[in-house]
Coordinates of C-alpha atoms in Angstrom, one line a residue:
M1 CA 123.7 83.8 41.2
K2 CA 119.7 84.3 41.7
L3 CA 118.5 87.5 42.5
D4 CA 115.2 87.6 43.4
P5 CA 113.4 90.2 41.1
F6 CA 112.4 92.9 43.5
Y7 CA 115.0 94.7 45.6
L8 CA 114.0 96.9 48.3
I9 CA 116.3 99.7 49.7
V10 CA 115.5 101.1 53.1
D11 CA 117.0 104.0 55.1
R12 CA 116.3 102.4 58.2
A13 CA 116.3 98.8 59.9
S14 CA 113.3 100.2 61.3
W15 CA 111.1 99.8 57.8
L16 CA 112.5 95.8 57.8
P17 CA 109.3 94.7 60.6
R18 CA 106.6 95.6 58.2
L19 CA 108.0 95.2 54.9
L20 CA 109.4 91.8 54.9
P21 CA 105.9 90.5 56.1
Q22 CA 104.8 91.3 52.5
G23 CA 107.1 88.6 50.9
V24 CA 110.2 90.7 50.1
K25 CA 113.0 88.6 49.8
L26 CA 115.4 91.3 48.9
V27 CA 116.9 93.8 51.0
Q28 CA 119.6 96.6 51.0
L29 CA 120.8 98.8 53.6
R30 CA 121.1 102.0 53.1
A31 CA 121.8 103.8 56.5
K32 CA 123.6 106.9 56.2
D33 CA 124.3 109.7 59.1
M34 CA 125.2 107.7 61.6
D35 CA 128.0 106.9 63.8
E36 CA 129.5 103.6 63.8
A37 CA 127.7 102.5 67.1
E38 CA 124.5 103.4 65.8
L39 CA 125.3 102.0 62.3
R40 CA 126.5 98.8 64.5
R41 CA 123.0 97.9 65.9
E42 CA 121.4 99.3 62.7
I43 CA 123.4 96.5 61.0
A44 CA 122.6 93.8 63.2
T45 CA 119.5 94.8 63.8
A46 CA 118.8 94.9 60.3
R47 CA 120.4 90.9 59.9
E48 CA 118.4 89.7 63.0
V49 CA 114.8 90.6 61.4
C50 CA 115.9 89.5 57.6
A51 CA 117.0 85.9 59.2
R52 CA 113.7 86.3 60.7
F53 CA 111.9 86.8 57.5
G54 CA 114.2 84.1 55.1
A55 CA 115.1 87.7 53.0
Q56 CA 118.9 88.1 51.9
L57 CA 120.5 91.3 53.7
I58 CA 122.8 93.2 51.5
V59 CA 125.0 96.3 54.1
N60 CA 125.2 99.3 51.8
D61 CA 128.8 100.1 51.9
Y62 CA 129.7 99.7 55.2
W63 CA 131.9 96.3 54.9
K64 CA 134.0 96.4 57.5
L65 CA 130.8 96.4 59.7
A66 CA 129.5 94.4 57.4
I67 CA 132.2 91.0 57.7
E68 CA 132.3 91.6 61.9
L69 CA 128.7 91.8 62.1
G70 CA 128.6 88.7 60.0
C71 CA 126.5 89.5 57.0
D72 CA 127.0 88.1 54.0
F73 CA 126.3 90.6 50.6
V74 CA 127.5 93.7 50.6
H75 CA 127.0 96.9 47.9
L76 CA 129.7 99.3 46.6
G77 CA 129.4 102.4 44.7
Q78 CA 132.3 103.5 42.6
E79 CA 134.2 105.4 45.6
D80 CA 133.5 102.9 48.2
L81 CA 134.9 100.3 45.8
A82 CA 137.9 101.9 44.7
E83 CA 138.7 102.3 48.9
A84 CA 137.3 99.0 49.3
D85 CA 139.5 95.9 50.2
V86 CA 138.1 93.3 48.2
P87 CA 140.4 90.4 48.4
A88 CA 139.2 90.9 52.2
M89 CA 135.4 91.1 51.0
R90 CA 135.9 87.6 49.4
R91 CA 138.3 85.8 52.3
A92 CA 135.2 86.6 54.9
G93 CA 132.6 85.0 52.2
L94 CA 131.3 88.3 51.0
K95 CA 129.5 88.4 48.1
L96 CA 129.4 91.4 46.3
G97 CA 127.2 94.1 44.3
I98 CA 128.4 97.2 42.6
S99 CA 127.3 100.2 41.4
T100 CA 127.7 101.4 37.2
H101 CA 126.7 105.0 36.1
D102 CA 128.9 104.4 32.8
E103 CA 131.0 102.3 30.3
A104 CA 134.0 103.4 32.7
E105 CA 132.4 102.6 36.1
L106 CA 131.4 99.3 34.4
E107 CA 135.1 98.3 33.6
A108 CA 136.2 98.7 37.3
A109 CA 132.9 97.0 38.8
L110 CA 134.0 93.9 36.3
L111 CA 137.3 93.8 37.5
A112 CA 136.5 93.3 40.7
G113 CA 134.7 90.3 40.1
P114 CA 130.8 91.1 41.2
D115 CA 128.6 89.1 41.8
Y116 CA 125.9 91.5 40.5
I117 CA 126.3 95.2 38.7
A118 CA 123.8 97.5 39.1
L119 CA 122.6 100.4 36.9
G120 CA 121.1 103.9 37.5
P121 CA 118.9 105.7 37.0
V122 CA 116.9 104.0 35.0
Y123 CA 114.4 106.8 35.2
P124 CA 114.1 110.3 36.4
T125 CA 114.8 110.0 40.6
I126 CA 113.9 112.4 43.0
L127 CA 115.8 110.1 45.9
K128 CA 119.3 111.9 45.4
K129 CA 120.8 114.4 43.0
M130 CA 122.8 112.4 40.1
R131 CA 125.6 113.4 37.8
W132 CA 124.1 111.5 35.2
A133 CA 121.1 111.4 33.0
P134 CA 118.8 108.6 33.0
Q135 CA 120.2 105.7 31.3
G136 CA 117.3 104.9 29.6
L137 CA 116.3 101.1 28.4
E138 CA 118.8 101.3 25.8
R139 CA 121.5 100.9 28.3
V140 CA 119.6 98.8 30.1
R141 CA 119.8 96.1 27.2
Q142 CA 123.4 97.4 26.1
W143 CA 124.4 96.2 29.4
K144 CA 122.6 92.7 29.8
T145 CA 124.1 92.4 26.7
R146 CA 128.1 93.2 28.0
I147 CA 127.4 91.4 31.5
G148 CA 125.9 88.5 30.2
D149 CA 124.9 86.0 32.9
L150 CA 125.9 88.0 35.5
P151 CA 122.7 89.5 37.5
L152 CA 121.9 93.3 36.4
V153 CA 119.8 95.0 39.2
G154 CA 117.8 98.1 37.3
I155 CA 117.2 101.4 39.9
G156 CA 116.4 105.2 39.7
G157 CA 112.6 105.8 39.2
L158 CA 111.0 103.0 38.9
T159 CA 107.1 102.5 39.1
I160 CA 105.2 99.3 39.1
E161 CA 104.4 100.8 35.3
R162 CA 108.0 101.1 34.3
A163 CA 108.8 97.5 36.2
P164 CA 107.9 95.2 32.9
G165 CA 110.0 97.4 30.3
V166 CA 112.7 97.3 32.4
R167 CA 113.0 93.6 32.8
Q168 CA 111.9 92.8 29.5
A169 CA 114.9 95.3 28.9
G170 CA 117.0 92.7 30.5
A171 CA 117.6 93.7 34.5
D172 CA 116.9 90.2 36.4
S173 CA 116.4 92.5 39.4
L174 CA 114.3 96.0 39.8
A175 CA 116.0 97.9 42.3
V176 CA 113.2 100.3 44.2
V177 CA 113.4 103.0 47.3
T178 CA 111.0 106.3 47.0
D179 CA 108.4 103.9 45.1
I180 CA 107.6 102.5 48.3
L181 CA 108.6 104.4 51.5
L182 CA 106.8 107.3 50.3
N183 CA 103.7 106.1 49.5
D184 CA 100.8 106.6 52.0
N185 CA 100.5 102.9 52.4
P186 CA 104.5 101.3 52.2
E187 CA 103.5 97.6 53.5
A188 CA 100.9 97.8 50.3
R189 CA 103.0 99.3 47.7
A190 CA 104.9 97.0 49.0
R191 CA 102.9 93.5 48.3
E192 CA 102.0 95.4 45.0
W193 CA 105.6 95.2 43.5
V194 CA 106.0 91.4 45.2
L195 CA 103.4 90.5 43.2
A196 CA 104.4 92.5 40.3
T197 CA 107.5 91.0 39.6
R198 CA 106.7 87.1 40.0

């Protein structure tokens, strides 16, 4: 499987009509703090907008809703992976991405037979408090050596200036949140990322 080299992460579907027209082809909806009805609407909206723009939607965490709403890709953190029914996801045809931060998590992720592995934070990040120190480019190299042809997603503290080094270290795709969502001009920044990763 080949992932687009630029991987946008948004917290609301309302970002998508603004950012997908900039050429974004791979996006994760990481919606938090919503009740189930809101989540269902949010995922359904994201699915529709992604379909309209020919972009791949990845649903963070909510694999049951992803199946119910006819999505085809989910991303799980380690806690969610431990509680998820991976065989049920596979029966429903879902592709699966998994977060990793250390060797034990990489082993657990590989046992689930994922479609990609994410490693982070590559650099210090302001998005959320992390138990893990920044991984650095050497860890990116090690992970790529370990997983071989499986796509590797680098995440955490990524900027356009840092992008070439992370790609050269072995990341197939670069996941970006704050560098776009907190930018004064998110649309222009998304366009810059698309051009920088092509």
